[in-house]
Amino acid sequence: MSDGQRNTRILSIVTGVAMLVAMGMLFFYLPQMKGESGQLLDNSFNIFYFHLPIALVAYLAFTVVFLSSAQFLRSGEHRWDVLSASSAQIGVIFAFLVLITGSIWANATWGWYWIWEPRLTTSLALFLVYLAYLLMRQAVDEPEARARLSAVFGIVGFLSVPLSFLSIRLWRSAHPLMFGDATYGGAGGGLEGTSLQLTLVMNFIAFVLLYATLLMYRVHNEQIQEKINTKKRSME
Amino acid sequence: MISGLHIAAKDLREEMRTKQMLNSMIVFSLLVIVIFSIAFEDIISSSNMVSMIAPGALWITFIFAGSLGLSRSFAAELENGCLEGLKLCPVERSEIYIGKVIAGIVLMFFVELVTVPIFSVLFNYPIDGLFSLMVIIVLGTIGFVVVGTLLSALTVNTRTREVLLPVLLLPLVIPVIIPSVLATARVLTGGGIVDVLQEIRLLVVYDVVFFIVAYLVFEHILQD
Amino acid sequence: MDDIILASNVSRSFGNVQALKGLDLAVRRGEFLVILGPNGAGKTTLIKILSTLSRPSGGSVMIDGMDATTDAVQIRQMIGVLSHDSYLYNDLTAEENLRFFGKMYGLADDVLERRIDELLEKVELFHRAGDRVGTLSRGMKQRLSIARALIHNPSILLLDEPYTGLDQHAAQTFEKVLLELDPSKTTRVMISHNIERSLRSCDRVVIMVRGKVVYDSPRSDIGSVEELKETYIALVDGERDA
């Protein structure tokens, strides 16, 4: 077993443990949420402990796509392309999970699956941009051209995200806000107890580890694919 | 820059000779407007409702027609291998980009010039604040073409470029569409240029940022 | 010796396919070199790299002392390319096409106008100057593309199978124009399938097989067309079996 493989194995075990701990904290460590009048609130808020880390990991994944795309254009080294492609695939899944968890939460809280709230809408834009990124990769056959063109798109797409956020915020403020401040910020305002913060941090660590593990496997897969192609070539 | 202007002049000269793209873009945008006005007939007939959909309809029209034009921007150069001939010229790749952006913007202005009056008639909608509207349309169009031209070059050698271009383009121009529609709505309901400063600022930022980035990365697109 | 083109150990791969495998080639100033080789030998890839359209994956290419990857713009100024594509805009007239490319090569207006007239005369298209390229016959387009390739007086002319699809008249005009070029000013590198025609005009023959130069000889050392043909077939078959 090579060093790389051993590291991957260790990382995946650590990730598994971290996920279990994070899960356990969510179910057993967190105190029951009480409303202002003392009644027991339902647990729908707990999805927030997934939702926020997943969203941050999605942003992290796309930042990696952006940086490695720029590195690829600068250096032309193949490994940067492998990294962007892998990170984008994982990022798209996480961005999709952000939308799902966001919708579930929105439905539990307000009775709508979708609210045109700036952050959620930006996540939608983000998801669409990188879905387009993956489609574009599929459309180019020649590996070198694919790497070059998708790196350009990876850069331009990433830059559109903050602008999307600004424009969406402008758009929302142009319409009466249905829920006032009671969107994310308001509901998250109750995160004061240590146990809540700890749970959130643990979940965050668990999801970053999950991202790292998936990324390592993905990159490893690409390398194996590469080896196969080289073997095929030498047999011709 | 000079070579970019030569390329733009060449593109426009070709276009003015055949008017192929211009005609299809104009006819297409007319069709979109007609379909909108049929689909929303009830809404259009009530004057306080029309201002809620008119700005969106107008920009959707521009964007559809614009995507048509953009998809030809580089594809037209494939005939007789002209793109290769262009790449052989002793100019920076970014000059080619600038030329295509200028030609694209001019072409879209023509389309918009024809579309807006017809839109006004079919939507029973008086156009006030013409100057402010022009500013918004110019800024929005620049942003759209700046990104669209980059993606047109990006997709020109893919098998499915006609489909791929809009798929790649639309998510990236969300920050153009939203402020443009917002500002258009405000201007059409009697707002002045001061009422849309925020939107204009956002559009200017978008135009500048994406022009600079596209200018810098463009050379990587046209490599072989 | 003054080498205007110096390619050393050039390789180029497309994904898993290696088009060029450590190719070395030096071309002297003023030389007329013909490159022969079967399909897939990497001839077109080589021309693309020499014309700075493609970057080599490995090795270096120097054109007139300049590096093809870093000084691409200056190099393009001195290169003319004629390929099987005409690089002409169908909706512009013959004259407008030449004017556009002339401007792209930075020619001053008065010089350009004179050059256009001179070239149109040379390729016998003066009477069609104002006609749209789309209305010209295929042979005429080919002749016009010769004018296009020469508009900026290139010191290197790269020819990628220029005879393909040329009618008799176009081929003759083309050969005439090619031979009239002043060798002290223009270096010519031509890819061709047509051994007879190439031998008539060139100074040196190179044969490429599978991304490498396998044969390199001055014209004066080659006896007859038949002799070269035999060598060619032997080399191509030999490499195929290897």
XYZ file of C-alpha atoms in Angstrom:
702
model
C 0.000 0.000 0.000
C 1.457 3.346 -0.999
C 1.733 6.351 1.278
C -0.973 8.160 -0.634
C -3.363 5.264 -0.233
C -2.649 4.951 3.462
C -3.249 8.668 3.956
C -6.537 8.438 2.117
C -7.575 5.488 4.250
C -6.651 7.296 7.486
C -8.453 10.431 6.349
C -11.619 8.538 5.534
C -11.618 6.866 8.947
C -11.132 10.219 10.681
C -13.942 11.659 8.581
C -16.242 8.812 9.486
C -15.569 9.304 13.186
C -16.033 13.066 12.910
C -19.353 12.625 11.108
C -20.548 10.216 13.798
C -19.519 12.577 16.596
C -21.183 15.522 14.865
C -24.347 13.486 14.357
C -24.296 12.275 17.958
C -23.905 15.800 19.284
C -26.870 16.848 17.230
C -29.129 14.165 18.646
C -27.852 13.681 22.187
C -25.783 16.655 23.225
C -27.914 19.569 22.084
C -30.461 20.801 24.627
C -34.100 20.929 23.535
C -35.040 24.234 21.988
C -37.553 26.213 23.995
C -39.653 29.028 22.655
C -40.074 32.344 24.455
C -43.091 31.138 26.387
C -41.290 27.971 27.385
C -43.041 25.565 25.000
C -40.935 22.918 23.302
C -39.976 23.926 19.734
C -39.786 21.251 17.089
C -36.404 20.069 15.945
C -36.597 21.524 12.453
C -34.039 24.110 13.383
C -31.459 21.353 13.774
C -31.087 21.186 10.015
C -29.270 24.462 10.359
C -26.292 22.516 11.740
C -26.053 20.755 8.386
C -27.139 23.613 6.236
C -24.527 26.161 7.257
C -21.470 23.841 7.124
C -22.632 22.418 3.781
C -23.010 25.923 2.374
C -19.567 26.924 3.585
C -18.039 23.768 2.132
C -19.712 24.486 -1.212
C -18.117 27.922 -1.237
C -14.820 26.356 -0.234
C -15.044 23.835 -3.060
C -15.699 26.554 -5.635
C -12.880 28.669 -4.275
C -10.632 25.676 -4.874
C -11.970 25.453 -8.458
C -11.189 29.124 -8.971
C -7.668 28.954 -7.536
C -6.672 25.776 -9.316
C -8.137 27.079 -12.593
C -5.935 30.143 -12.281
C -2.973 27.920 -11.433
C -3.676 25.796 -14.487
C -3.692 28.768 -16.837
C -0.473 30.010 -15.281
C 1.432 26.745 -15.291
C -0.378 24.442 -17.706
C 0.144 21.545 -15.309
C -2.380 18.794 -15.705
C -2.847 18.156 -11.964
C -4.489 21.564 -11.468
C -7.116 20.613 -14.005
C -7.765 17.339 -12.188
C -8.149 19.291 -8.965
C -10.614 21.819 -10.433
C -12.710 19.121 -12.042
C -12.836 17.054 -8.857
C -13.604 19.991 -6.619
C -16.341 21.239 -8.957
C -18.078 17.862 -8.968
C -18.135 17.738 -5.184
C -19.057 21.411 -4.958
C -22.091 20.946 -7.184
C -23.364 18.154 -4.948
C -22.871 20.292 -1.860
C -24.528 23.286 -3.517
C -27.460 21.051 -4.358
C -27.640 19.896 -0.727
C -27.651 23.546 0.354
C -30.744 24.095 -1.760
C -32.413 20.954 -0.422
C -31.676 21.632 3.243
C -32.572 25.288 2.771
C -35.915 24.361 1.242
C -36.741 21.819 3.932
C -35.956 24.357 6.579
C -37.882 27.106 4.833
C -40.909 24.855 4.568
C -40.763 23.891 8.235
C -40.410 27.492 9.318
C -42.601 29.440 6.926
C -44.556 26.845 5.036
C -42.912 27.606 1.685
C -40.295 25.402 0.142
C -38.649 28.267 -1.571
C -38.070 31.841 -0.522
C -36.263 34.331 -2.689
C -33.901 35.201 0.077
C -30.544 36.652 -1.086
C -28.303 33.945 0.318
C -30.469 31.063 -0.809
C -30.929 32.631 -4.231
C -27.196 33.192 -4.537
C -26.693 29.512 -3.738
C -29.054 28.737 -6.593
C -27.040 30.949 -8.936
C -23.865 29.271 -7.713
C -25.333 25.839 -8.334
C -26.357 26.819 -11.876
C -22.937 28.290 -12.697
C -21.085 25.129 -11.723
C -23.656 22.868 -13.289
C -22.849 24.792 -16.459
C -19.157 24.259 -15.693
C -19.653 20.494 -15.612
C -21.711 20.554 -18.808
C -18.987 22.500 -20.529
C -16.389 19.936 -19.475
C -18.561 17.246 -20.977
C -18.857 19.070 -24.277
C -15.133 19.186 -25.041
C -13.448 15.935 -25.995
C -9.849 16.946 -26.338
C -8.337 16.850 -22.810
C -6.022 19.801 -23.225
C -8.655 22.088 -24.718
C -11.098 20.951 -22.055
C -8.660 21.871 -19.307
C -7.966 25.298 -20.804
C -11.552 26.252 -21.596
C -12.990 25.036 -18.338
C -10.269 26.883 -16.417
C -11.403 30.100 -18.088
C -14.994 29.350 -17.199
C -13.988 28.402 -13.653
C -12.472 31.835 -13.194
C -15.203 33.892 -14.816
C -17.944 31.884 -13.116
C -16.469 32.365 -9.677
C -16.288 36.117 -10.163
C -19.943 36.281 -11.087
C -20.966 34.942 -7.668
C -20.349 38.022 -5.478
C -21.962 40.173 -8.157
C -24.935 37.842 -8.222
C -25.230 38.214 -4.475
C -25.143 42.002 -4.677
C -27.711 42.143 -7.446
C -30.017 39.695 -5.702
C -29.828 41.725 -2.506
C -30.686 44.827 -4.477
C -33.594 42.992 -6.012
C -34.939 41.779 -2.660
C -34.710 45.224 -1.107
C -36.716 46.508 -4.047
C -39.613 44.292 -2.967
C -41.127 44.254 0.493
C -39.363 41.575 2.494
C -41.938 39.022 3.416
C -40.272 37.983 6.603
C -38.383 41.087 7.511
C -35.255 40.137 9.395
C -36.634 36.802 10.319
C -34.797 35.016 7.522
C -31.571 33.301 8.434
C -29.964 35.912 10.605
C -32.911 36.242 12.906
C -33.352 32.552 13.486
C -29.633 32.050 13.884
C -29.561 34.790 16.490
C -30.264 32.285 19.208
C -26.933 30.535 18.798
C -25.462 31.629 22.029
C -25.061 28.599 24.260
C -21.710 26.800 24.227
C -23.303 23.501 23.384
C -24.854 24.995 20.263
C -21.643 26.570 19.121
C -19.691 23.388 19.769
C -22.157 21.342 17.779
C -21.918 23.765 14.903
C -18.114 23.757 14.952
C -18.052 19.958 15.108
C -20.411 19.729 12.148
C -18.305 22.195 10.261
C -15.145 20.173 10.899
C -16.925 16.969 9.898
C -18.106 18.423 6.573
C -14.750 19.947 5.694
C -13.180 16.543 6.363
C -15.834 14.928 4.214
C -14.983 17.337 1.406
C -11.266 16.593 1.778
C -11.863 12.849 1.687
C -14.120 12.994 -1.345
C -11.605 15.232 -3.075
C -8.757 12.811 -2.414
C -10.745 9.883 -3.752
C -11.810 11.840 -6.794
C -8.282 12.965 -7.593
C -6.999 9.449 -6.975
C -9.601 8.110 -9.396
C -8.460 10.539 -12.055
C -4.868 9.430 -11.564
C -5.809 5.802 -11.980
C -7.721 6.721 -15.135
C -4.591 8.441 -16.357
C -2.489 5.351 -15.705
C -4.941 3.212 -17.613
C -4.776 5.567 -20.551
C -0.984 5.513 -20.513
C -0.984 1.704 -20.420
C -3.454 1.603 -23.280
C -1.230 3.932 -25.261
C 1.871 1.825 -24.699
C 0.017 -1.318 -25.803
C -1.056 0.189 -29.106
C -6.909 48.595 -30.030
C -6.582 49.725 -33.669
C -6.594 46.118 -34.884
C -9.647 45.487 -32.728
C -11.418 48.312 -34.534
C -10.409 46.859 -37.900
C -11.905 43.534 -36.897
C -15.112 45.197 -35.696
C -15.321 47.198 -38.920
C -14.791 44.023 -40.937
C -17.538 42.201 -39.012
C -19.994 45.051 -39.394
C -19.199 45.498 -43.063
C -19.938 41.818 -43.647
C -23.125 42.082 -41.630
C -24.344 45.222 -43.381
C -23.807 43.535 -46.718
C -25.922 40.465 -45.987
C -27.906 41.624 -42.918
C -28.364 37.944 -42.181
C -27.856 38.129 -38.439
C -29.430 41.525 -38.020
C -32.608 40.499 -39.772
C -32.985 37.254 -37.868
C -32.296 38.954 -34.554
C -34.841 41.669 -35.207
C -37.510 39.298 -36.459
C -36.845 36.983 -33.549
C -37.157 39.755 -30.978
C -40.403 40.879 -32.614
C -41.735 37.358 -32.318
C -40.789 37.165 -28.659
C -42.560 40.449 -27.969
C -45.635 39.379 -29.889
C -45.778 36.104 -27.973
C -45.410 37.943 -24.697
C -48.138 40.373 -25.573
C -50.465 37.534 -26.549
C -49.644 35.459 -23.474
C -50.133 38.384 -21.115
C -52.961 40.057 -22.960
C -55.135 40.454 -19.860
C -52.328 41.926 -17.833
C -51.273 44.327 -20.533
C -54.754 45.745 -20.822
C -54.724 46.854 -17.200
C -52.344 49.754 -17.019
C -51.134 49.254 -13.457
C -50.231 45.622 -14.035
C -48.314 46.082 -17.260
C -45.423 47.820 -15.561
C -44.856 44.666 -13.518
C -44.054 42.458 -16.464
C -42.989 44.871 -19.202
C -39.377 45.431 -18.033
C -38.794 41.706 -17.644
C -40.325 40.975 -21.031
C -38.150 43.606 -22.659
C -34.922 42.216 -21.220
C -35.822 38.621 -21.942
C -36.324 39.722 -25.538
C -32.915 41.393 -25.653
C -31.225 38.396 -24.116
C -32.814 35.865 -26.443
C -32.058 37.913 -29.523
C -28.584 38.668 -28.207
C -27.780 34.992 -27.654
C -28.581 34.380 -31.303
C -26.125 37.025 -32.407
C -23.429 35.924 -29.994
C -23.564 32.323 -31.100
C -22.623 33.486 -34.593
C -19.939 35.903 -33.431
C -17.160 33.345 -33.585
C -18.955 30.572 -35.443
C -19.074 32.833 -38.506
C -15.287 32.805 -38.502
C -15.188 29.052 -38.984
C -16.185 29.323 -42.628
C -13.100 28.973 -44.853
C -11.022 28.629 -41.682
C -11.076 32.388 -41.165
C -10.601 32.103 -37.425
C -7.238 30.518 -38.077
C -6.375 33.282 -40.520
C -7.301 35.816 -37.869
C -5.170 34.041 -35.281
C -2.228 34.169 -37.679
C -2.322 37.967 -37.762
C 0.407 39.658 -35.759
C -1.883 41.073 -33.088
C -2.517 40.113 -29.504
C -5.415 37.696 -29.060
C -7.179 40.262 -26.921
C -7.529 42.503 -29.994
C -9.730 39.847 -31.541
C -11.827 39.900 -28.384
C -12.155 43.679 -28.417
C -13.152 43.655 -32.076
C -15.824 41.044 -31.513
C -17.176 42.861 -28.448
C -17.498 46.141 -30.322
C -19.211 44.516 -33.296
C -21.521 42.588 -30.958
C -22.533 45.701 -29.049
C -23.247 47.681 -32.210
C -25.345 44.842 -33.591
C -27.388 44.632 -30.403
C -27.923 48.392 -30.354
C -29.502 48.134 -33.786
C -31.813 45.403 -32.592
C -32.756 47.358 -29.478
C -33.366 50.482 -31.495
C -36.020 48.652 -33.473
C -37.384 46.601 -30.591
C -38.087 49.328 -28.041
C -40.603 51.348 -30.112
C -42.455 48.211 -31.156
C -42.483 47.025 -27.588
C -43.956 50.369 -26.578
C -46.741 49.999 -29.122
C -47.635 46.353 -28.502
C -47.550 46.719 -24.742
C -49.567 49.969 -24.893
C -46.797 51.416 -22.904
C -45.546 54.995 -23.166
C -41.804 55.252 -22.819
C -40.865 57.991 -20.411
C -37.393 58.857 -19.270
C -35.848 57.952 -22.581
C -32.393 59.121 -21.562
C -32.287 57.053 -18.378
C -33.632 54.064 -20.257
C -30.881 54.455 -22.830
C -28.199 54.559 -20.159
C -29.509 51.343 -18.628
C -29.859 49.562 -21.950
C -26.345 50.582 -22.981
C -24.784 49.406 -19.718
C -26.782 46.185 -19.624
C -25.976 45.417 -23.249
C -22.265 46.002 -22.713
C -22.204 43.608 -19.758
C -24.144 40.991 -21.677
C -21.952 41.187 -24.772
C -18.686 41.337 -22.805
C -19.416 37.985 -21.162
C -21.279 36.554 -24.142
C -18.414 37.168 -26.547
C -15.989 35.419 -24.236
C -18.306 32.421 -24.022
C -18.950 32.488 -27.753
C -15.227 31.969 -28.280
C -15.176 29.381 -25.528
C -17.873 27.270 -27.142
C -16.997 27.778 -30.800
C -15.150 24.488 -31.147
C -17.543 22.344 -29.156
C -19.967 19.981 -30.806
C -23.058 21.452 -29.193
C -22.196 25.132 -29.260
C -25.678 26.447 -30.115
C -27.090 24.808 -26.997
C -24.073 25.202 -24.814
C -23.694 28.951 -25.211
C -26.993 29.954 -23.566
C -26.526 27.312 -20.873
C -23.178 28.801 -19.925
C -24.206 32.384 -20.494
C -27.444 32.727 -18.555
C -26.129 31.903 -15.056
C -23.266 34.323 -15.555
C -25.454 37.218 -16.629
C -27.824 37.017 -13.663
C -26.015 40.068 -12.219
C -26.736 41.938 -15.471
C -30.345 40.904 -15.842
C -31.481 41.720 -12.313
C -30.256 45.325 -12.064
C -31.252 46.025 -15.669
C -34.797 44.819 -15.111
C -35.062 46.655 -11.784
C -33.756 49.898 -13.186
C -35.881 49.629 -16.314
C -38.969 49.116 -14.175
C -38.173 52.129 -12.065
C -37.459 54.363 -15.032
C -40.578 53.275 -16.888
C -42.720 54.136 -13.886
C -41.446 57.683 -13.859
C -38.187 57.400 -11.968
C -35.232 59.584 -12.928
C -31.613 58.659 -13.298
C -30.967 59.396 -9.609
C -33.447 56.727 -8.591
C -31.478 54.004 -10.327
C -27.962 54.975 -9.310
C -27.494 51.797 -7.280
C -28.405 49.601 -10.217
C -26.240 51.632 -12.553
C -23.305 51.323 -10.200
C -23.688 47.569 -10.107
C -23.889 47.386 -13.906
C -20.780 49.534 -14.278
C -18.884 47.337 -11.823
C -19.986 44.240 -13.716
C -19.039 45.704 -17.113
C -15.608 46.794 -15.939
C -14.744 43.674 -13.930
C -15.775 41.259 -16.634
C -14.206 43.214 -19.434
C -10.862 43.234 -17.649
C -11.026 39.565 -16.706
C -12.156 38.486 -20.168
C -9.439 40.614 -21.745
C -6.832 38.895 -19.581
C -7.967 35.290 -20.026
C -8.957 35.509 -23.665
C -5.599 34.430 -25.055
C -6.021 31.064 -23.351
C -9.232 30.416 -25.249
C -7.814 30.783 -28.724
C -4.796 28.587 -28.214
C -4.529 25.356 -30.083
C 24.920 28.776 -41.584
C 22.038 31.133 -41.013
C 19.074 29.105 -39.816
C 15.843 31.079 -39.972
C 13.861 28.172 -38.527
C 15.396 26.066 -35.814
C 13.257 23.412 -34.181
C 14.966 21.239 -31.621
C 13.542 18.179 -29.956
C 9.980 19.374 -30.556
C 7.229 17.169 -29.258
C 3.519 17.679 -29.269
C 0.782 15.446 -27.966
C -2.987 15.662 -28.169
C -4.306 13.748 -25.206
C -2.949 10.257 -25.750
C -1.810 10.786 -29.301
C 1.733 11.943 -29.876
C 1.855 13.885 -33.120
C 5.495 14.946 -32.883
C 8.184 12.956 -31.080
C 11.364 14.907 -30.565
C 11.608 16.403 -34.018
C 14.712 18.333 -35.086
C 14.646 20.571 -38.118
C 16.749 23.494 -39.297
C 15.825 25.560 -42.334
C 18.302 27.974 -43.858
C 17.307 31.461 -44.900
C 16.085 31.489 -48.481
C 15.719 27.745 -48.700
C 12.762 26.023 -50.355
C 12.069 22.959 -48.258
C 9.500 20.323 -49.070
C 8.179 18.035 -46.355
C 6.731 14.731 -47.503
C 5.078 12.121 -45.375
C 2.020 9.908 -45.012
C -1.156 11.065 -43.269
C -0.727 11.305 -39.519
C 3.003 11.919 -39.720
C 2.559 15.229 -37.897
C 3.231 17.520 -40.855
C 0.287 19.834 -40.234
C 1.052 19.908 -36.508
C 4.567 21.002 -37.375
C 3.293 23.825 -39.591
C 0.934 24.927 -36.836
C 3.775 25.062 -34.359
C 6.031 26.935 -36.777
C 3.267 29.476 -37.390
C 2.773 29.907 -33.594
C -0.820 28.647 -33.752
C 0.096 25.681 -31.584
C 2.515 25.480 -28.728
C 4.943 22.576 -28.552
C 4.507 20.287 -25.535
C 8.262 20.001 -25.304
C 11.398 21.273 -27.016
C 11.972 24.692 -28.508
C 11.251 26.496 -31.764
C 13.261 29.537 -32.776
C 12.164 31.632 -35.732
C 14.751 34.167 -36.872
C 16.275 34.134 -33.392
C 12.942 34.613 -31.611
C 11.250 32.057 -29.372
C 7.978 30.901 -30.885
C 6.190 30.700 -27.534
C 7.165 34.097 -26.144
C 7.565 36.307 -29.239
C 4.593 34.932 -31.127
C 3.259 38.313 -32.268
C 6.558 39.442 -33.831
C 6.977 36.057 -35.476
C 3.518 36.156 -37.002
C 4.432 39.452 -38.654
C 7.057 37.680 -40.765
C 5.108 34.521 -41.566
C 2.631 33.907 -44.333
C 0.527 30.773 -44.300
C -1.267 29.168 -47.183
C -3.337 26.141 -46.314
C -6.174 24.197 -47.891
C -8.515 26.622 -46.130
C -8.624 29.907 -47.972
C -8.997 32.141 -44.862
C -11.220 34.440 -46.915
C -14.495 36.087 -45.954
C -17.196 35.117 -48.426
C -19.247 38.252 -47.877
C -16.416 40.676 -48.537
C -15.028 41.459 -51.971
C -11.623 40.225 -53.060
C -10.200 43.671 -52.539
C -11.806 44.120 -49.125
C -10.397 40.804 -47.948
C -6.878 41.818 -48.911
C -7.367 45.254 -47.377
C -8.554 43.791 -44.093
C -5.626 41.432 -43.766
C -3.206 44.120 -44.914
C -4.419 46.381 -42.136
C -4.125 43.569 -39.633
C -0.489 43.230 -40.663
C -0.046 46.935 -40.044
C 0.523 48.051 -43.647
C 0.246 51.796 -44.288
C -2.716 52.772 -46.464
C -0.817 53.900 -49.587
C 1.556 50.932 -49.472
C -1.386 48.628 -48.951
C -3.377 49.924 -51.934
C -0.390 49.510 -54.224
C 0.292 46.046 -52.842
C -3.330 44.976 -53.370
C -3.266 46.057 -57.025
C 0.080 44.393 -57.574
C -1.018 41.090 -56.020
C -4.388 41.015 -57.766
C -2.537 41.508 -61.016
C -0.133 38.717 -60.179
C -2.840 36.159 -59.382
C -4.861 37.348 -62.394
C -7.875 38.503 -60.444
C -7.686 42.215 -61.110
C -10.940 42.139 -63.070
C -12.769 40.495 -60.156
C -11.442 42.820 -57.437
C -14.874 44.197 -56.603
C -16.716 40.880 -56.561
C -17.684 39.094 -53.401
C -15.467 36.131 -52.664
C -18.543 33.943 -52.337
C -19.192 34.439 -56.063
C -15.693 33.394 -57.126
C -14.889 29.909 -58.354
C -12.855 27.586 -56.200
C -9.729 28.066 -58.242
C -10.095 31.827 -58.049
C -10.472 31.657 -54.279
C -7.284 29.636 -54.058
C -5.450 32.195 -56.147
C -6.808 34.995 -53.998
C -5.641 33.175 -50.895
C -2.128 33.185 -52.343
C -2.385 36.963 -52.556
C -3.671 37.024 -48.992
C -0.724 34.991 -47.735
C 1.740 37.318 -49.465
C 0.099 40.641 -48.605
C 2.689 41.595 -45.980
C 5.748 40.340 -47.862
C 6.423 37.508 -45.404
C 10.000 36.343 -45.041
C 8.769 32.832 -44.324
C 6.017 31.228 -46.339
C 4.460 28.087 -44.879
C 2.462 26.048 -47.354
C 0.195 23.284 -46.122
C -0.674 21.113 -49.114
C -1.397 24.098 -51.317
C -2.071 21.985 -54.410
C -4.992 20.113 -52.869
C -8.112 20.816 -54.862
C -6.417 23.295 -57.173
C -7.474 23.249 -60.796
C -4.858 23.194 -63.521
C -4.912 26.930 -64.040
C -4.713 27.734 -60.337
C -1.877 25.267 -59.856
C 0.101 26.845 -62.681
C -0.481 30.377 -61.439
C 0.430 29.245 -57.991
C 3.648 27.582 -59.076
C 4.586 30.665 -61.045
C 4.015 32.981 -58.087
C 5.903 30.636 -55.822
C 8.933 30.482 -58.081
C 8.962 34.217 -58.686
C 9.515 34.876 -55.002
C 12.953 36.238 -54.271
C 14.831 33.478 -52.408
C 17.018 36.033 -50.661
C 13.882 37.414 -49.025
C 11.543 34.476 -48.704
C 12.090 31.098 -47.124
C 9.542 28.516 -48.183
C 8.439 25.408 -46.328
C 5.871 23.284 -48.122
C 3.984 20.189 -47.117
C 2.978 18.153 -50.082
C 1.742 14.832 -51.341
C 2.732 15.567 -54.859
C 6.296 14.347 -55.226
C 6.732 15.305 -58.911
C 5.576 18.851 -58.455
C 7.555 19.385 -55.262
C 10.790 18.131 -56.751
C 10.504 20.579 -59.612
C 10.896 23.614 -57.420
C 12.478 22.760 -54.087
C 16.053 22.884 -52.764
C 15.724 20.210 -50.147
C 13.424 17.311 -49.261
C 12.522 16.050 -45.812
C 10.399 12.985 -45.157
C 8.470 12.704 -41.918
C 7.030 9.506 -40.516
C 5.307 9.194 -37.148
C 6.342 12.558 -35.790
C 10.012 12.357 -36.731
C 12.282 13.327 -39.590
C 13.491 10.090 -41.178
C 15.052 11.437 -44.346
C 16.727 14.716 -45.153
C 18.513 15.412 -48.403
C 19.381 18.385 -50.635
C 17.656 18.346 -54.022
C 20.993 18.035 -55.796
C 21.640 14.651 -54.184
C 18.346 13.233 -55.385
C 18.532 11.734 -58.819
C 15.062 11.299 -60.218
C 11.464 11.369 -59.079
C 11.350 7.564 -59.254
C 14.353 7.264 -56.998
C 12.774 9.485 -54.369
C 9.494 7.624 -54.648
C 11.230 4.337 -53.951
C 13.035 5.783 -50.958
C 9.779 7.239 -49.702
C 7.862 3.984 -49.958
C 10.688 2.043 -48.309
C 10.835 4.501 -45.417
C 7.107 4.659 -44.867
C 6.713 0.886 -44.993
C 9.767 0.347 -42.826
C 8.418 2.609 -40.113
C 5.023 1.025 -40.295
C 6.454 -2.443 -39.677
C 8.693 -1.237 -36.886
